[in-house]
Amino acid sequence: MHYLRALSLTMEKSTTLQPETGGKPIVMSGIRPTGYLHLGNYFGAVQNYVKMQDEFRCYFMVADWHALTTHPDTKELRNNIHRVLAENIACGLDPEKVALYCQSHIPEIAELYLLLNSLAYVGELEKTPTFKDKVRLNPNNVNAGLLTYPVLMAADILIHRARFVPVGKDQEQHLEIARNYAHRFNTRYEAVFPEPEAFNYHQELIKIPSLDGAGKMSKSENQYATLYLSDDDDLIRKKVMKSKTDAGPTEKDSPMPVEIKNLFQLMQLVCTAETTTHFMQAYNDCTIRYGDFKSALAEGMVKFISPIREQAKSIQSNKIYLEKVMREGAEKSRESAIKTLREVRRVSGMNYFT
Ligand code: TRP
């Protein structure tokens, strides 16, 4: 769903399925506490969250129960949770404006998950491409949590009766499943849940290209081609200087190979328009020196990433603050979750007191 259409919906009366929020549509998204945030996450996801926090009622959750389905080793879990929270706050997410919380602090999610399991068909879940991928990658750990991953994700979203879910393309199928369960529940009992939709500010999802000319920045693939928000200045410079380039243009205005185009795209994100125009002209009249071009890009990246990195570090070491964030986030989130569950119990006949 595009931003403007979402805003026009706020004016409509069709928000009857959502609890009172002062007219702000409800937004929910989950962040897996696995791996470090990279530039692709920043421009693809976190920047969207930050923009949304004023206009929407936002619930942003660290999905620790989901992490257990693929990462059973929990030694690093606490550290990872703290880091994910710190990194997101350092990127501009404001825990005063949004509910920023951990999934496992909201037992109501587990209750809704249990109820949704009876609306979920095993055959459907087995067909989900993400499930099949995970089975293929890890045939020795095909746990039931993997199969019901989309049911838990639906519970995450529906527990707040969220309307919009800022996620990437890879989550589209999960979102469709969540819509199906909302619809099934509403038709079987009574309308309680809006059917949630993907949301993005941009018509096209921004893809941040990797530094090696192949694909996009990613947590799991070529780590040297991905810039993390935790990379120190030297590492950023090294990665950028090692990025792939060709032999250089020999004719004026020649078409750009994809790896050069990618570097220009990255430059546009972190350098001034003058810098980018300067190197674009140099490319077009064949005077570009890739060494200078990359140095300028590296400095732009350092300038962009280092304040976020330092801020994240300082937040991560402030355990008192992080615990306060988690506690207050859980409080806000539970308030909304409890209300939804009350409705769910009422319409599904699970209220035995008069
Ligand atoms: N499955 C999502 C991912 O892998 C994370 C997630 C968990 C999520 N619960 C969610 C996303 C609820 C949106 C809404 O990135």
mmCIF file of C-alpha atoms and ligand atoms in Angstrom:
data_model
loop_
_atom_site.group_PDB
_atom_site.id
_atom_site.type_symbol
_atom_site.label_atom_id
_atom_site.label_comp_id
_atom_site.label_asym_id
_atom_site.label_seq_id
_atom_site.Cartn_x
_atom_site.Cartn_y
_atom_site.Cartn_z
ATOM 1 C CA MET A 1 0.000 0.000 0.000
ATOM 2 C CA HIS A 2 1.271 3.389 -0.903
ATOM 3 C CA TYR A 3 1.666 6.149 1.627
ATOM 4 C CA LEU A 4 -0.863 8.603 0.180
ATOM 5 C CA ARG A 5 -3.588 6.040 -0.096
ATOM 6 C CA ALA A 6 -2.893 5.024 3.481
ATOM 7 C CA LEU A 7 -3.263 8.592 4.624
ATOM 8 C CA SER A 8 -6.515 9.064 2.756
ATOM 9 C CA LEU A 9 -7.783 5.966 4.544
ATOM 10 C CA THR A 10 -7.201 7.665 7.850
ATOM 11 C CA MET A 11 -9.929 10.091 6.860
ATOM 12 C CA GLU A 12 -12.422 7.354 6.109
ATOM 13 C CA LYS A 13 -14.751 5.956 8.667
ATOM 14 C CA SER A 14 -13.773 2.424 7.735
ATOM 15 C CA THR A 15 -11.468 2.221 10.701
ATOM 16 C CA THR A 16 -14.222 0.786 12.876
ATOM 17 C CA LEU A 17 -12.267 -2.430 13.307
ATOM 18 C CA GLN A 18 -9.453 -0.651 14.987
ATOM 19 C CA PRO A 19 -9.327 0.495 18.570
ATOM 20 C CA GLU A 20 -9.331 4.208 19.319
ATOM 21 C CA THR A 21 -5.990 5.749 18.377
ATOM 22 C CA GLY A 22 -6.935 9.343 17.718
ATOM 23 C CA GLY A 23 -7.398 8.596 14.025
ATOM 24 C CA LYS A 24 -3.947 7.165 13.463
ATOM 25 C CA PRO A 25 -3.903 3.895 11.526
ATOM 26 C CA ILE A 26 -2.146 1.062 13.321
ATOM 27 C CA VAL A 27 1.168 -0.184 12.030
ATOM 28 C CA MET A 28 3.039 -3.266 13.144
ATOM 29 C CA SER A 29 6.305 -4.820 12.110
ATOM 30 C CA GLY A 30 8.740 -7.363 13.430
ATOM 31 C CA ILE A 31 12.511 -7.450 13.389
ATOM 32 C CA ARG A 32 14.419 -10.707 13.705
ATOM 33 C CA PRO A 33 17.227 -10.440 16.264
ATOM 34 C CA THR A 34 19.657 -12.345 14.073
ATOM 35 C CA GLY A 35 22.611 -10.678 12.395
ATOM 36 C CA TYR A 36 23.711 -7.085 12.344
ATOM 37 C CA LEU A 37 21.843 -4.244 10.650
ATOM 38 C CA HIS A 38 23.307 -3.265 7.298
ATOM 39 C CA LEU A 39 22.786 -0.439 4.865
ATOM 40 C CA GLY A 40 20.102 -2.406 3.014
ATOM 41 C CA ASN A 41 18.088 -2.796 6.218
ATOM 42 C CA TYR A 42 18.546 0.882 6.950
ATOM 43 C CA PHE A 43 17.252 2.221 3.645
ATOM 44 C CA GLY A 44 14.816 -0.636 3.029
ATOM 45 C CA ALA A 45 13.174 -0.948 6.446
ATOM 46 C CA VAL A 46 14.340 1.185 9.348
ATOM 47 C CA GLN A 47 14.026 4.453 7.447
ATOM 48 C CA ASN A 48 10.399 3.541 6.741
ATOM 49 C CA TYR A 49 9.757 2.896 10.437
ATOM 50 C CA VAL A 50 11.288 6.206 11.410
ATOM 51 C CA LYS A 51 9.161 8.109 8.914
ATOM 52 C CA MET A 52 6.008 6.371 10.121
ATOM 53 C CA GLN A 53 6.365 7.077 13.786
ATOM 54 C CA ASP A 54 4.600 10.452 13.765
ATOM 55 C CA GLU A 55 1.666 9.699 11.511
ATOM 56 C CA PHE A 56 0.795 6.204 12.658
ATOM 57 C CA ARG A 57 0.311 4.284 15.880
ATOM 58 C CA CYS A 58 3.350 2.052 15.621
ATOM 59 C CA TYR A 59 4.202 -1.277 17.211
ATOM 60 C CA PHE A 60 7.723 -2.469 16.438
ATOM 61 C CA MET A 61 8.693 -5.813 17.849
ATOM 62 C CA VAL A 62 11.860 -7.828 18.211
ATOM 63 C CA ALA A 63 10.840 -11.329 17.150
ATOM 64 C CA ASP A 64 12.713 -13.492 19.651
ATOM 65 C CA TRP A 65 10.274 -16.445 19.535
ATOM 66 C CA HIS A 66 10.636 -16.475 15.763
ATOM 67 C CA ALA A 67 14.406 -16.536 16.136
ATOM 68 C CA LEU A 68 14.177 -19.805 18.112
ATOM 69 C CA THR A 69 12.816 -21.615 15.058
ATOM 70 C CA THR A 70 16.131 -21.204 13.248
ATOM 71 C CA HIS A 71 18.581 -20.251 16.029
ATOM 72 C CA PRO A 72 18.086 -22.673 18.937
ATOM 73 C CA ASP A 73 21.328 -21.566 20.586
ATOM 74 C CA THR A 74 20.348 -18.755 22.949
ATOM 75 C CA LYS A 75 23.757 -17.863 24.410
ATOM 76 C CA GLU A 76 23.894 -14.673 22.386
ATOM 77 C CA LEU A 77 20.195 -13.909 22.498
ATOM 78 C CA ARG A 78 20.261 -11.212 25.160
ATOM 79 C CA ASN A 79 23.152 -9.482 23.507
ATOM 80 C CA ASN A 80 21.476 -9.652 20.120
ATOM 81 C CA ILE A 81 18.201 -8.280 21.468
ATOM 82 C CA HIS A 82 20.021 -5.375 23.088
ATOM 83 C CA ARG A 83 21.947 -4.693 19.901
ATOM 84 C CA VAL A 84 18.869 -4.741 17.662
ATOM 85 C CA LEU A 85 17.099 -2.327 19.985
ATOM 86 C CA ALA A 86 20.140 -0.057 20.210
ATOM 87 C CA GLU A 87 20.720 -0.060 16.457
ATOM 88 C CA ASN A 88 17.121 0.805 15.673
ATOM 89 C CA ILE A 89 17.053 3.595 18.229
ATOM 90 C CA ALA A 90 20.354 4.919 16.891
ATOM 91 C CA CYS A 91 18.770 5.039 13.425
ATOM 92 C CA GLY A 92 16.076 7.361 14.748
ATOM 93 C CA LEU A 93 13.345 5.128 16.121
ATOM 94 C CA ASP A 94 11.964 6.902 19.175
ATOM 95 C CA PRO A 95 10.727 4.614 21.973
ATOM 96 C CA GLU A 96 8.684 7.529 23.292
ATOM 97 C CA LYS A 97 6.703 7.675 20.074
ATOM 98 C CA VAL A 98 6.403 3.990 19.223
ATOM 99 C CA ALA A 99 5.929 0.809 21.196
ATOM 100 C CA LEU A 100 9.287 -0.926 20.881
ATOM 101 C CA TYR A 101 9.108 -4.318 22.574
ATOM 102 C CA CYS A 102 10.143 -7.947 22.659
ATOM 103 C CA GLN A 103 7.748 -10.606 21.462
ATOM 104 C CA SER A 104 8.338 -12.865 24.475
ATOM 105 C CA HIS A 105 7.249 -10.100 26.842
ATOM 106 C CA ILE A 106 3.727 -10.239 25.410
ATOM 107 C CA PRO A 107 2.101 -13.541 26.466
ATOM 108 C CA GLU A 108 -1.113 -12.465 24.712
ATOM 109 C CA ILE A 109 0.635 -13.114 21.388
ATOM 110 C CA ALA A 110 1.068 -16.751 22.390
ATOM 111 C CA GLU A 111 -2.598 -17.071 23.293
ATOM 112 C CA LEU A 112 -3.738 -15.631 19.981
ATOM 113 C CA TYR A 113 -1.231 -17.860 18.177
ATOM 114 C CA LEU A 114 -2.792 -20.886 19.849
ATOM 115 C CA LEU A 115 -6.264 -19.837 18.764
ATOM 116 C CA LEU A 116 -5.155 -19.075 15.208
ATOM 117 C CA ASN A 117 -3.637 -22.545 14.948
ATOM 118 C CA SER A 118 -7.163 -23.918 14.642
ATOM 119 C CA LEU A 119 -7.783 -21.665 11.655
ATOM 120 C CA ALA A 120 -4.509 -22.653 10.003
ATOM 121 C CA TYR A 121 -4.416 -25.588 7.620
ATOM 122 C CA VAL A 122 -1.316 -27.742 7.676
ATOM 123 C CA GLY A 123 -1.438 -28.224 3.904
ATOM 124 C CA GLU A 124 -1.289 -24.496 3.352
ATOM 125 C CA LEU A 125 1.610 -24.046 5.735
ATOM 126 C CA GLU A 126 3.561 -26.849 4.108
ATOM 127 C CA LYS A 127 3.248 -25.102 0.766
ATOM 128 C CA THR A 128 4.698 -21.800 2.021
ATOM 129 C CA PRO A 129 7.919 -21.124 0.071
ATOM 130 C CA THR A 130 9.807 -19.835 3.131
ATOM 131 C CA PHE A 131 9.015 -23.097 4.954
ATOM 132 C CA LYS A 132 10.225 -25.170 2.022
ATOM 133 C CA ASP A 133 13.417 -23.091 1.837
ATOM 134 C CA LYS A 134 14.137 -23.601 5.510
ATOM 135 C CA VAL A 135 13.550 -27.354 5.242
ATOM 136 C CA ARG A 136 15.939 -27.520 2.332
ATOM 137 C CA LEU A 137 18.608 -25.494 4.128
ATOM 138 C CA ASN A 138 18.295 -27.335 7.417
ATOM 139 C CA PRO A 139 16.768 -30.799 6.978
ATOM 140 C CA ASN A 140 17.824 -31.852 10.496
ATOM 141 C CA ASN A 141 15.797 -29.215 12.269
ATOM 142 C CA VAL A 142 12.323 -29.261 10.762
ATOM 143 C CA ASN A 143 10.563 -28.231 13.964
ATOM 144 C CA ALA A 144 6.850 -27.460 14.233
ATOM 145 C CA GLY A 145 7.738 -23.836 14.982
ATOM 146 C CA LEU A 146 9.107 -23.528 11.444
ATOM 147 C CA LEU A 147 5.864 -24.841 10.006
ATOM 148 C CA THR A 148 3.725 -22.485 12.077
ATOM 149 C CA TYR A 149 6.053 -19.492 11.684
ATOM 150 C CA PRO A 150 3.413 -17.660 9.605
ATOM 151 C CA VAL A 151 0.753 -18.347 12.256
ATOM 152 C CA LEU A 152 2.907 -16.698 14.910
ATOM 153 C CA MET A 153 3.591 -13.791 12.576
ATOM 154 C CA ALA A 154 -0.130 -13.414 11.966
ATOM 155 C CA ALA A 155 -0.653 -13.330 15.748
ATOM 156 C CA ASP A 156 2.026 -10.595 16.044
ATOM 157 C CA ILE A 157 0.109 -8.443 13.588
ATOM 158 C CA LEU A 158 -3.484 -9.245 14.501
ATOM 159 C CA ILE A 159 -2.937 -8.856 18.247
ATOM 160 C CA HIS A 160 -2.772 -5.089 17.598
ATOM 161 C CA ARG A 161 -5.409 -5.160 14.860
ATOM 162 C CA ALA A 162 -2.786 -3.543 12.659
ATOM 163 C CA ARG A 163 -3.740 -2.323 9.254
ATOM 164 C CA PHE A 164 -0.305 -1.703 7.735
ATOM 165 C CA VAL A 165 2.826 -3.788 7.895
ATOM 166 C CA PRO A 166 6.052 -2.252 6.574
ATOM 167 C CA VAL A 167 7.894 -5.281 5.202
ATOM 168 C CA GLY A 168 9.881 -6.274 2.160
ATOM 169 C CA LYS A 169 8.806 -8.495 -0.718
ATOM 170 C CA ASP A 170 10.088 -11.625 1.000
ATOM 171 C CA GLN A 171 7.323 -11.304 3.613
ATOM 172 C CA GLU A 172 4.428 -10.855 1.154
ATOM 173 C CA GLN A 173 3.342 -14.492 1.436
ATOM 174 C CA HIS A 174 3.342 -14.387 5.210
ATOM 175 C CA LEU A 175 1.214 -11.301 5.076
ATOM 176 C CA GLU A 176 -1.248 -12.975 2.771
ATOM 177 C CA ILE A 177 -1.557 -15.791 5.287
ATOM 178 C CA ALA A 178 -2.235 -13.251 8.031
ATOM 179 C CA ARG A 179 -4.981 -11.733 5.872
ATOM 180 C CA ASN A 180 -6.506 -15.171 5.362
ATOM 181 C CA TYR A 181 -6.646 -15.852 9.089
ATOM 182 C CA ALA A 182 -8.144 -12.430 9.783
ATOM 183 C CA HIS A 183 -10.786 -13.111 7.174
ATOM 184 C CA ARG A 184 -11.492 -16.634 8.425
ATOM 185 C CA PHE A 185 -11.821 -15.469 11.996
ATOM 186 C CA ASN A 186 -14.059 -12.569 11.018
ATOM 187 C CA THR A 187 -16.391 -14.774 8.989
ATOM 188 C CA ARG A 188 -16.449 -17.660 11.449
ATOM 189 C CA TYR A 189 -17.216 -15.443 14.472
ATOM 190 C CA GLU A 190 -17.538 -11.693 14.183
ATOM 191 C CA ALA A 191 -15.455 -9.008 12.514
ATOM 192 C CA VAL A 192 -12.605 -8.181 14.872
ATOM 193 C CA PHE A 193 -9.547 -7.953 12.643
ATOM 194 C CA PRO A 194 -8.749 -5.570 9.778
ATOM 195 C CA GLU A 195 -6.989 -7.402 6.955
ATOM 196 C CA PRO A 196 -3.391 -6.170 7.132
ATOM 197 C CA GLU A 197 -1.529 -4.920 4.066
ATOM 198 C CA ALA A 198 2.106 -4.358 3.183
ATOM 199 C CA PHE A 199 3.093 -0.735 3.357
ATOM 200 C CA ASN A 200 5.884 1.295 1.840
ATOM 201 C CA TYR A 201 6.594 4.938 1.264
ATOM 202 C CA HIS A 202 8.030 4.225 -2.141
ATOM 203 C CA GLN A 203 6.157 2.619 -5.002
ATOM 204 C CA GLU A 204 9.200 0.490 -5.650
ATOM 205 C CA LEU A 205 11.001 -1.054 -2.733
ATOM 206 C CA ILE A 206 14.480 0.389 -2.494
ATOM 207 C CA LYS A 207 17.133 -2.234 -3.057
ATOM 208 C CA ILE A 208 20.602 -1.396 -1.851
ATOM 209 C CA PRO A 209 23.092 -3.010 -4.208
ATOM 210 C CA SER A 210 26.073 -4.918 -2.850
ATOM 211 C CA LEU A 211 29.613 -3.730 -3.487
ATOM 212 C CA ASP A 212 30.528 -6.619 -5.781
ATOM 213 C CA GLY A 213 28.069 -5.869 -8.570
ATOM 214 C CA ALA A 214 26.030 -8.984 -7.740
ATOM 215 C CA GLY A 215 22.652 -8.690 -6.039
ATOM 216 C CA LYS A 216 21.861 -6.635 -2.973
ATOM 217 C CA MET A 217 23.401 -6.182 0.450
ATOM 218 C CA SER A 218 22.482 -9.116 2.614
ATOM 219 C CA LYS A 219 23.043 -10.531 6.069
ATOM 220 C CA SER A 220 23.902 -13.972 4.846
ATOM 221 C CA GLU A 221 25.741 -13.628 1.549
ATOM 222 C CA ASN A 222 29.102 -12.045 0.731
ATOM 223 C CA GLN A 223 29.820 -10.118 3.931
ATOM 224 C CA TYR A 224 32.580 -8.110 2.330
ATOM 225 C CA ALA A 225 30.130 -6.669 -0.186
ATOM 226 C CA THR A 226 27.784 -5.523 2.570
ATOM 227 C CA LEU A 227 28.250 -2.452 4.760
ATOM 228 C CA TYR A 228 27.062 -2.953 8.325
ATOM 229 C CA LEU A 229 26.061 -0.111 10.592
ATOM 230 C CA SER A 230 28.550 -1.569 13.081
ATOM 231 C CA ASP A 231 31.551 -1.512 10.700
ATOM 232 C CA ASP A 232 34.399 0.683 11.907
ATOM 233 C CA ASP A 233 35.769 3.438 9.695
ATOM 234 C CA ASP A 234 38.717 1.440 8.400
ATOM 235 C CA LEU A 235 36.582 -1.528 7.516
ATOM 236 C CA ILE A 236 34.133 0.713 5.653
ATOM 237 C CA ARG A 237 37.015 2.222 3.673
ATOM 238 C CA LYS A 238 38.490 -1.196 2.941
ATOM 239 C CA LYS A 239 35.203 -2.616 1.726
ATOM 240 C CA VAL A 240 34.467 0.351 -0.512
ATOM 241 C CA MET A 241 37.994 0.482 -1.958
ATOM 242 C CA LYS A 242 37.764 -3.234 -2.785
ATOM 243 C CA SER A 243 34.416 -2.857 -4.542
ATOM 244 C CA LYS A 244 34.170 -4.099 -8.080
ATOM 245 C CA THR A 245 34.840 -1.741 -10.993
ATOM 246 C CA ASP A 246 35.604 -2.238 -14.686
ATOM 247 C CA ALA A 247 38.480 -0.892 -16.795
ATOM 248 C CA GLY A 248 36.756 2.462 -17.143
ATOM 249 C CA PRO A 249 34.931 4.205 -19.984
ATOM 250 C CA THR A 250 36.871 4.755 -23.223
ATOM 251 C CA GLU A 251 34.193 6.534 -25.205
ATOM 252 C CA LYS A 252 32.216 9.587 -24.189
ATOM 253 C CA ASP A 253 28.757 8.910 -22.684
ATOM 254 C CA SER A 254 29.193 5.171 -22.828
ATOM 255 C CA PRO A 255 26.646 3.036 -20.976
ATOM 256 C CA MET A 256 27.551 2.155 -17.408
ATOM 257 C CA PRO A 257 28.223 -1.398 -16.354
ATOM 258 C CA VAL A 258 25.999 -2.510 -13.502
ATOM 259 C CA GLU A 259 28.702 -2.452 -10.815
ATOM 260 C CA ILE A 260 29.497 1.209 -11.573
ATOM 261 C CA LYS A 261 25.840 2.134 -11.658
ATOM 262 C CA ASN A 262 25.486 0.521 -8.234
ATOM 263 C CA LEU A 263 28.325 2.563 -6.780
ATOM 264 C CA PHE A 264 26.719 5.728 -8.098
ATOM 265 C CA GLN A 265 23.436 4.689 -6.499
ATOM 266 C CA LEU A 266 25.223 4.279 -3.172
ATOM 267 C CA MET A 267 26.955 7.611 -3.633
ATOM 268 C CA GLN A 268 23.636 9.350 -4.124
ATOM 269 C CA LEU A 269 22.502 8.070 -0.743
ATOM 270 C CA VAL A 270 25.414 9.351 1.302
ATOM 271 C CA CYS A 271 27.287 12.064 -0.637
ATOM 272 C CA THR A 272 26.246 15.552 -1.696
ATOM 273 C CA ALA A 273 24.607 16.109 -5.068
ATOM 274 C CA GLU A 274 27.684 18.096 -6.160
ATOM 275 C CA THR A 275 30.011 15.190 -5.480
ATOM 276 C CA THR A 276 27.814 12.778 -7.389
ATOM 277 C CA THR A 277 27.392 15.158 -10.334
ATOM 278 C CA HIS A 278 31.133 15.766 -10.427
ATOM 279 C CA PHE A 279 31.929 12.062 -10.787
ATOM 280 C CA MET A 280 29.035 11.477 -13.158
ATOM 281 C CA GLN A 281 30.480 14.137 -15.481
ATOM 282 C CA ALA A 282 33.926 12.647 -15.113
ATOM 283 C CA TYR A 283 32.500 9.273 -16.091
ATOM 284 C CA ASN A 284 30.747 10.704 -19.116
ATOM 285 C CA ASP A 285 33.829 12.508 -20.427
ATOM 286 C CA CYS A 286 36.084 9.540 -19.587
ATOM 287 C CA THR A 287 38.259 11.398 -17.065
ATOM 288 C CA ILE A 288 36.981 9.481 -14.059
ATOM 289 C CA ARG A 289 39.568 7.877 -11.802
ATOM 290 C CA TYR A 290 37.915 5.064 -9.937
ATOM 291 C CA GLY A 291 40.353 5.427 -7.024
ATOM 292 C CA ASP A 292 39.169 9.005 -6.382
ATOM 293 C CA PHE A 293 35.571 8.014 -6.978
ATOM 294 C CA LYS A 294 35.780 5.217 -4.409
ATOM 295 C CA SER A 295 37.608 7.397 -1.877
ATOM 296 C CA ALA A 296 34.829 9.958 -2.085
ATOM 297 C CA LEU A 297 32.229 7.220 -1.683
ATOM 298 C CA ALA A 298 34.128 5.727 1.265
ATOM 299 C CA GLU A 299 34.289 9.091 3.032
ATOM 300 C CA GLY A 300 30.573 9.609 2.450
ATOM 301 C CA MET A 301 29.881 6.193 3.951
ATOM 302 C CA VAL A 302 32.112 6.845 6.955
ATOM 303 C CA LYS A 303 30.342 10.123 7.578
ATOM 304 C CA PHE A 304 26.971 8.453 7.332
ATOM 305 C CA ILE A 305 27.640 5.268 9.292
ATOM 306 C CA SER A 306 29.984 6.389 12.065
ATOM 307 C CA PRO A 307 27.530 8.538 14.069
ATOM 308 C CA ILE A 308 24.935 5.752 13.949
ATOM 309 C CA ARG A 309 27.540 3.186 15.018
ATOM 310 C CA GLU A 310 28.778 5.295 17.931
ATOM 311 C CA GLN A 311 25.255 6.096 19.062
ATOM 312 C CA ALA A 312 24.278 2.418 18.923
ATOM 313 C CA LYS A 313 27.348 1.470 20.947
ATOM 314 C CA SER A 314 26.576 3.964 23.638
ATOM 315 C CA ILE A 315 22.918 2.905 23.845
ATOM 316 C CA GLN A 316 23.886 -0.742 23.946
ATOM 317 C CA SER A 317 26.111 -0.199 26.934
ATOM 318 C CA ASN A 318 23.370 1.632 28.811
ATOM 319 C CA LYS A 319 21.540 -1.375 30.219
ATOM 320 C CA ILE A 320 19.346 0.676 32.522
ATOM 321 C CA TYR A 321 18.025 2.645 29.572
ATOM 322 C CA LEU A 322 17.508 -0.481 27.439
ATOM 323 C CA GLU A 323 15.586 -2.198 30.199
ATOM 324 C CA LYS A 324 13.382 0.852 30.585
ATOM 325 C CA VAL A 325 12.701 0.830 26.840
ATOM 326 C CA MET A 326 11.769 -2.858 26.915
ATOM 327 C CA ARG A 327 9.569 -2.477 29.983
ATOM 328 C CA GLU A 328 7.703 0.550 28.658
ATOM 329 C CA GLY A 329 7.391 -0.974 25.207
ATOM 330 C CA ALA A 330 5.889 -4.128 26.668
ATOM 331 C CA GLU A 331 3.456 -2.079 28.701
ATOM 332 C CA LYS A 332 2.174 -0.175 25.669
ATOM 333 C CA SER A 333 2.029 -3.307 23.596
ATOM 334 C CA ARG A 334 0.207 -5.365 26.242
ATOM 335 C CA GLU A 335 -2.388 -2.692 26.729
ATOM 336 C CA SER A 336 -3.398 -3.020 23.100
ATOM 337 C CA ALA A 337 -2.997 -6.820 23.077
ATOM 338 C CA ILE A 338 -5.210 -7.336 26.114
ATOM 339 C CA LYS A 339 -7.991 -5.318 24.501
ATOM 340 C CA THR A 340 -7.851 -7.385 21.342
ATOM 341 C CA LEU A 341 -7.871 -10.670 23.217
ATOM 342 C CA ARG A 342 -10.881 -9.569 25.216
ATOM 343 C CA GLU A 343 -12.738 -9.034 21.933
ATOM 344 C CA VAL A 344 -11.481 -12.328 20.562
ATOM 345 C CA ARG A 345 -12.668 -14.246 23.614
ATOM 346 C CA ARG A 346 -16.007 -12.518 23.527
ATOM 347 C CA VAL A 347 -16.849 -13.168 19.888
ATOM 348 C CA SER A 348 -15.471 -16.689 19.830
ATOM 349 C CA GLY A 349 -17.639 -17.689 22.776
ATOM 350 C CA MET A 350 -14.781 -18.149 25.204
ATOM 351 C CA ASN A 351 -16.252 -16.079 27.964
ATOM 352 C CA TYR A 352 -17.886 -18.180 30.631
ATOM 353 C CA PHE A 353 -18.675 -15.619 33.263
ATOM 354 C CA THR A 354 -21.666 -13.357 33.164
HETATM 355 N N1 TRP B 1 9.175 -12.691 9.552
HETATM 356 C C1 TRP B 1 9.762 -11.378 9.608
HETATM 357 C C2 TRP B 1 11.173 -11.438 8.967
HETATM 358 O O1 TRP B 1 11.727 -12.503 8.811
HETATM 359 C C3 TRP B 1 9.869 -10.853 11.027
HETATM 360 C C4 TRP B 1 8.539 -10.718 11.667
HETATM 361 C C5 TRP B 1 8.080 -11.417 12.750
HETATM 362 C C6 TRP B 1 7.496 -9.820 11.296
HETATM 363 N N2 TRP B 1 6.832 -11.013 13.078
HETATM 364 C C7 TRP B 1 6.444 -10.028 12.212
HETATM 365 C C8 TRP B 1 7.370 -8.856 10.284
HETATM 366 C C9 TRP B 1 5.248 -9.298 12.132
HETATM 367 C C10 TRP B 1 6.185 -8.130 10.203
HETATM 368 C C11 TRP B 1 5.132 -8.361 11.104
HETATM 369 O O2 TRP B 1 11.721 -10.401 8.659
#
